[in-house]
Coordinates of C-alpha atoms in Angstrom, one line a residue:
X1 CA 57.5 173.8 59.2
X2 CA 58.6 173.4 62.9
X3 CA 60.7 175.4 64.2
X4 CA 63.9 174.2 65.5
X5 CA 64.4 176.8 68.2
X6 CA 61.2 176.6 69.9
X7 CA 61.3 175.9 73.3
X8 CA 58.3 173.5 75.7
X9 CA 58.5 175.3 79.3
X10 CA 56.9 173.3 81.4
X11 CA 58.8 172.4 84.7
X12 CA 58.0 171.0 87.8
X13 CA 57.8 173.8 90.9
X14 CA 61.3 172.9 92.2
X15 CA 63.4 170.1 93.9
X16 CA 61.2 167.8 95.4
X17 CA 63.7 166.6 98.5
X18 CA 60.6 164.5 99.5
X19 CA 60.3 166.0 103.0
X20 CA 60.5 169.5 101.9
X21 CA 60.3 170.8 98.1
X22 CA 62.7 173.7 97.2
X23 CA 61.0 176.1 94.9
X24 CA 63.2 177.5 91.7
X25 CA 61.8 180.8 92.6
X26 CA 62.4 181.0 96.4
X27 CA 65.8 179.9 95.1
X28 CA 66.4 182.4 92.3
X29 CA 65.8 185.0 95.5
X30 CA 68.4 183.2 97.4
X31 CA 70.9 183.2 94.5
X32 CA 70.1 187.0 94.2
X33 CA 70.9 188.0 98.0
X34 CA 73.7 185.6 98.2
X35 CA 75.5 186.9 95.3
X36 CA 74.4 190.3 96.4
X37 CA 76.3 190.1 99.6
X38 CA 79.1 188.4 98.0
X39 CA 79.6 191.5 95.4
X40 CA 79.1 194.1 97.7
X41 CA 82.0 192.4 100.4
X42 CA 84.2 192.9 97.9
X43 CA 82.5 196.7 97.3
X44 CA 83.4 197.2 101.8
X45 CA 86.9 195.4 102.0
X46 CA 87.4 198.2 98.5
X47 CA 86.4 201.1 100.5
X48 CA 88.0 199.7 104.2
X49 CA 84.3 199.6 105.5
X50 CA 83.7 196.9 108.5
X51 CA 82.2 193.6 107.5
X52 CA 79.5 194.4 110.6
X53 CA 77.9 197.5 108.3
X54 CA 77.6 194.7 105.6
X55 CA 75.7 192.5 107.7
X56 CA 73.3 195.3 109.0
X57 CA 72.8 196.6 105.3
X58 CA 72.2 192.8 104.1
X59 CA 69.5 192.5 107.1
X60 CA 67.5 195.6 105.8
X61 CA 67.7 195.2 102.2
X62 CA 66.3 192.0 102.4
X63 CA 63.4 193.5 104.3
X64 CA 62.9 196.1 102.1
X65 CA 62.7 194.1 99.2
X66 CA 60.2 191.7 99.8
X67 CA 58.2 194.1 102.2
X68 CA 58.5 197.2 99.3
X69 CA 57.7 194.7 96.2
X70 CA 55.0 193.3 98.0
X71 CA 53.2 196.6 98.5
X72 CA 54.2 197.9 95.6
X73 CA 52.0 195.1 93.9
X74 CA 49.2 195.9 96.5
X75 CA 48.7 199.3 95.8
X76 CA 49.9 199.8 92.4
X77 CA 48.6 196.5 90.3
X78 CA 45.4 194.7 92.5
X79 CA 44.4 197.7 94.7
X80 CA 40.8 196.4 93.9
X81 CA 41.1 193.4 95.4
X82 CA 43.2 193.7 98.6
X83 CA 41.4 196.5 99.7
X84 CA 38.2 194.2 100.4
X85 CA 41.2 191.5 101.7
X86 CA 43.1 193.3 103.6
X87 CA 44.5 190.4 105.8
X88 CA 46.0 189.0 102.5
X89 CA 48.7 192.1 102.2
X90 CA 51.0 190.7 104.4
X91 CA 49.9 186.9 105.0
X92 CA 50.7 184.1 102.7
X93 CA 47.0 182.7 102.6
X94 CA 43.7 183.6 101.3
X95 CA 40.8 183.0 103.2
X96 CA 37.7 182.8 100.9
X97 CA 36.1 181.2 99.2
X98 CA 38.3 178.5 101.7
X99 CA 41.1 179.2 103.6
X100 CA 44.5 178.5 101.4
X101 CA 48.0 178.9 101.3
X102 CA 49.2 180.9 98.7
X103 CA 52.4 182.2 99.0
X104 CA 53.4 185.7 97.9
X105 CA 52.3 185.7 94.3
X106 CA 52.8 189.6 93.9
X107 CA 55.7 191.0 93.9
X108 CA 56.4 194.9 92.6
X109 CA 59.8 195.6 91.4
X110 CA 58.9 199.3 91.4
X111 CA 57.9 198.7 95.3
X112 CA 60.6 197.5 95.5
X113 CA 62.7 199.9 94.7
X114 CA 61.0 202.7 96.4
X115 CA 61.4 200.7 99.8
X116 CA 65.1 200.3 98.8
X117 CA 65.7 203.9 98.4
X118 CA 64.2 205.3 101.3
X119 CA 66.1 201.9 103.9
X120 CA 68.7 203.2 102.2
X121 CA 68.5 206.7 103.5
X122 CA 68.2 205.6 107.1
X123 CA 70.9 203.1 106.6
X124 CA 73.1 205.7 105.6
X125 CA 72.2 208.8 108.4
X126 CA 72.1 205.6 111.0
X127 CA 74.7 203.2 110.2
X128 CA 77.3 203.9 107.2
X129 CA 77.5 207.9 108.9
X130 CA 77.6 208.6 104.5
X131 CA 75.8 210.3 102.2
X132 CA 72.9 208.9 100.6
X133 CA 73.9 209.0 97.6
X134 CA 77.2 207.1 98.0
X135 CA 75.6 204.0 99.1
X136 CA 73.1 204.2 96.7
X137 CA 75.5 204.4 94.2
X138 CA 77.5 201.2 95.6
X139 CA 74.4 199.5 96.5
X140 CA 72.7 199.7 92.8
X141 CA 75.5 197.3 91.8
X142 CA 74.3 193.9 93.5
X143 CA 70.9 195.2 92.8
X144 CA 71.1 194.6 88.9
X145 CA 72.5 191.5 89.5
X146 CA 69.6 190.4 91.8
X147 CA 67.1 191.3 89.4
X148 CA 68.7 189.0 86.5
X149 CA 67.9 186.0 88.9
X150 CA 64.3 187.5 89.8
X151 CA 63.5 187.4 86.3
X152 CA 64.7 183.7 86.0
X153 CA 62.6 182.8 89.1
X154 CA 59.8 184.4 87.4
X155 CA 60.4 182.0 84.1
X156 CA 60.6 179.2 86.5
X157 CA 57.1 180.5 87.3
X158 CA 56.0 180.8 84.3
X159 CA 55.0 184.2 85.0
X160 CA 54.9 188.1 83.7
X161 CA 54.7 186.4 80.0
X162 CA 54.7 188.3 76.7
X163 CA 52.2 188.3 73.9
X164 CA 51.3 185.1 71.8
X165 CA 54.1 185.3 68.8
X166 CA 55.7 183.6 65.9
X167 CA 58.9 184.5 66.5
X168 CA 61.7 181.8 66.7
X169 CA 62.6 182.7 70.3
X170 CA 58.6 181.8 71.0
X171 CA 58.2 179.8 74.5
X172 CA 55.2 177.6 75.0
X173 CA 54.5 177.9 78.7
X174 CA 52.4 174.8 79.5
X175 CA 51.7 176.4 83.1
X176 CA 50.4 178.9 82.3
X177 CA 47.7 177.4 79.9
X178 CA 47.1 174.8 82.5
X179 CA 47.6 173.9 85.5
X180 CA 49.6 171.4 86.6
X181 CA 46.6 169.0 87.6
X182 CA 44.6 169.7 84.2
X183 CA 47.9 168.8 82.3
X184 CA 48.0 165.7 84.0
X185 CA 43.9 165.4 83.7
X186 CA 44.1 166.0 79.9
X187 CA 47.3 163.1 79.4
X188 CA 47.3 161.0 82.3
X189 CA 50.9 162.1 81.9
X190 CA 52.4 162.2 86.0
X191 CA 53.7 165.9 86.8
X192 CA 57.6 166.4 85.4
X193 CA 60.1 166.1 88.2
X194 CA 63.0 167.8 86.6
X195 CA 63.0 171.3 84.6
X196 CA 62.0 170.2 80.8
X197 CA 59.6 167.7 80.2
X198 CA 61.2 164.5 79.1
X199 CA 58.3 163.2 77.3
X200 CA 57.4 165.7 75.2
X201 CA 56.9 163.1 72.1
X202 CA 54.3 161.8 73.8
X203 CA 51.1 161.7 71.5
X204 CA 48.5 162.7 74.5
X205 CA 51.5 165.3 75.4
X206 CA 51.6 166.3 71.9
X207 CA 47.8 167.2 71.7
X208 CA 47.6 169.2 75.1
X209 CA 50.5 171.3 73.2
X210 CA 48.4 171.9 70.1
X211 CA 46.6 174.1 72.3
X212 CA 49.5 176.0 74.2
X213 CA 50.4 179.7 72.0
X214 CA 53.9 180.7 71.6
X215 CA 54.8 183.5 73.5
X216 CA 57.9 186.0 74.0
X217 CA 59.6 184.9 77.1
X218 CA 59.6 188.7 78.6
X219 CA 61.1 187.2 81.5
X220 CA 64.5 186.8 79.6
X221 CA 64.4 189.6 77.7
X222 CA 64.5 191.5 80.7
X223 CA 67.1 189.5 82.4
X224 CA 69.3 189.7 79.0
X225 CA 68.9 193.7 80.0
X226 CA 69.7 193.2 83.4
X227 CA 73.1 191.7 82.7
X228 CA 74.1 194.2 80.3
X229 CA 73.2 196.9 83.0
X230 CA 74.7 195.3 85.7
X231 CA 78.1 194.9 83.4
X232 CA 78.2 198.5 82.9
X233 CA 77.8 199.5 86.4
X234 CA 80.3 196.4 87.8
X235 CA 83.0 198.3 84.8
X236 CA 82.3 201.4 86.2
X237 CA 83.2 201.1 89.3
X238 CA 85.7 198.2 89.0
X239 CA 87.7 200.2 85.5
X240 CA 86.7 203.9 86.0
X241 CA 86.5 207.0 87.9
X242 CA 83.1 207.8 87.4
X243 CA 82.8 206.0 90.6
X244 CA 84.2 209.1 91.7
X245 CA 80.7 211.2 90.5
X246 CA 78.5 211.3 93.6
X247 CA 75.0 209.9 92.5
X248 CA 76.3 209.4 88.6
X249 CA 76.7 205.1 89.2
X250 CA 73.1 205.7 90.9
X251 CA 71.5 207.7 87.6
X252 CA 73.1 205.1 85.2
X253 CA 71.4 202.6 86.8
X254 CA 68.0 204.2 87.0
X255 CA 68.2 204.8 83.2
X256 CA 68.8 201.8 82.2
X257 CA 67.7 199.0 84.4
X258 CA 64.0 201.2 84.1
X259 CA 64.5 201.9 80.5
X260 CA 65.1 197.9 80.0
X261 CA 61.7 197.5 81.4
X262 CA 60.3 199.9 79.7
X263 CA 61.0 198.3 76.4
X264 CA 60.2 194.8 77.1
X265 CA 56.5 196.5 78.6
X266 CA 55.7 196.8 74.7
X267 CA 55.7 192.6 74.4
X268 CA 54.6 191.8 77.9
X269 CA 51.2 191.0 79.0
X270 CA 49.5 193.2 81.3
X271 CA 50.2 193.0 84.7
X272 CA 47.0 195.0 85.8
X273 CA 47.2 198.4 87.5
X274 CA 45.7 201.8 86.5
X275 CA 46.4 201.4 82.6
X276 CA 43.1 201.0 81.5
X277 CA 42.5 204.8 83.2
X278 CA 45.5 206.2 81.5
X279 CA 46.0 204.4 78.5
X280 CA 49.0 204.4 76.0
X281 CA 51.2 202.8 78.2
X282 CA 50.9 200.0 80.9
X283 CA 50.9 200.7 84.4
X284 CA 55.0 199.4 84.3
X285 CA 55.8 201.9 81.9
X286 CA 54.3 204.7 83.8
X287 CA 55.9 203.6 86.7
X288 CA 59.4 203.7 85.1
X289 CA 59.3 206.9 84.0
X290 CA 59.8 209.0 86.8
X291 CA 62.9 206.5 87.8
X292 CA 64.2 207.2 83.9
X293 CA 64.0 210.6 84.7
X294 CA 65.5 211.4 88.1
X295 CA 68.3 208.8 86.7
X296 CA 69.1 211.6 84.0
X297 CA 69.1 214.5 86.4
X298 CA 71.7 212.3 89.2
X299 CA 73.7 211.7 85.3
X300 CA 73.8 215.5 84.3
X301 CA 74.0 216.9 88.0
X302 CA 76.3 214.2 89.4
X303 CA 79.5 216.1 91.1
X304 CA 83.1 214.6 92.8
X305 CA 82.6 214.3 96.2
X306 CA 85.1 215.2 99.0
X307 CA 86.6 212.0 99.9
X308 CA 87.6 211.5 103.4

């Protein structure tokens, strides 16, 4: 019986402008930081801050994201192999077994998070003369909405996929079978130049397909979980006084943003890391349970801070 709500991912890398190709996932990043900046405006012109403190705290969150993820995948997931390439860390090529450009294929949102926190600090002794904890608790808003759109660039990547399943909401990622040039090897089918395949009824498509699993889409589960956290927090501070908590906006979001990722961990593929020395759980799931935690102590010990 075929099921109706089974969905063919297989899209082309982005929008091929023919002198420069814009990637979905470079733009998913964009989306995130632009509607990151965006949010938290309206957060400064709330609290009276100057527009120049935004600017400044744009500049080093942008920095620490991509800098933070990036080791955080280094070190925590593929230690093994950028320790014998260490050039690779921070340049977008590999060098054997011939030179090519590769992009940034590893980011670490757990990296990135780290790196977040402690900019933060400095940001907040150097720049916003506040406590730590009062930016943090600002700054986690835009952050849960950034990571909805990280998790759709991801899709668009056809990466950090789930186990094979039968579910209905089963995704066939075609990309991550084969590559591009095999698909097109296997078919004689050119590559797709917009987001879905449009011939998908093609027999020769057809048959490559036979051989593609069903998968859960982890990607959208987790961004599903992203916008539910990022709704509470946005209520919180936009309909509440528990804005008023030092540190409490900062714990919610620890708990649940980490907890989200937590759960979808149990239908996600491994990402690599130090699971197979700990066992149980993957090396995501360790990694969020420290945040979980300290998110529960800001929650429990949060206070009202003197405002001035």
């Amino acid at each position: 019986m075929t099921n109706l709500l089974a969905i063919t991912w297989n899209p082309s890398e982005g929008i091929d402008l023919g002198f420069f190709m814009i990637r979905y996932y470079s733009l998913m990043f964009i989306v995130a930081f632009g509607l990151g900046w965006y949010i938290m405006k309206k957060i400064f012109d709330r609290e009276n801050e100057p527009i120049e403190k935004l600017d400044t705290l744009f500049i080093w969150t942008v920095f620490a994201t991509l800098l933070g993820a990036r080791l955080g995948h280094v070190f925590f997931y593929d230690w093994e192999y950028f320790r014998n390439h260490p050039a690779e860390i921070l340049l977008p090529f590999r060098f054997t077994p011939e030179f090519e450009f590769t992009g940034f294929q590893g980011l670490a949102s757990h990296g990135a998070a780290i790196a977040i926190i402690i900019t933060m600090y400095f940001f907040s002794k150097n720049v916003m003369k506040r406590p730590l904890l009062w930016v943090l608790d600002h700054v986690v808003i835009p952050v849960a909405s950034g990571a909805i759109f990280v998790r759709l660039g991801n899709f668009f990547n056809s990466e950090i996929i789930g186990f094979k399943t039968t579910s209905p909401f089963g995704v066939q990622f075609v990309r991550d079978h084969f590559s591009a040039s095999e698909a097109m090897a296997s078919t004689q089918i050119p590559e797709p130049n917009s987001a879905f395949h449009a011939i998908a009824n093609d027999p020769k498509f057809a048959a490559l397909l036979e051989q593609v699993p069903s998968r859960h889409p982890a990607q959208l589960y987790e961004a599903f979980g992203y916008i539910i956290v990022f709704a509470v927090l946005f209520f919180m501070y936009w309909r509440t006084d528990l804005r008023e908590r030092m540190g409490f906006l900062f714990g919610t979001f620890l708990v649940m943003l980490w907890s989200v990722r937590f759960i979808v961990e149990f239908v996600k593929e491994s990402q690599g890391g130090f699971e197979s020395a700990l066992g149980l759980l993957s090396t995501g799931q360790w990694l969020s349970i420290p945040f979980i935690l300290v998110g529960f102590y800001f929650i429990f010990f949060s206070d009202r801070p003197v405002r001035g």
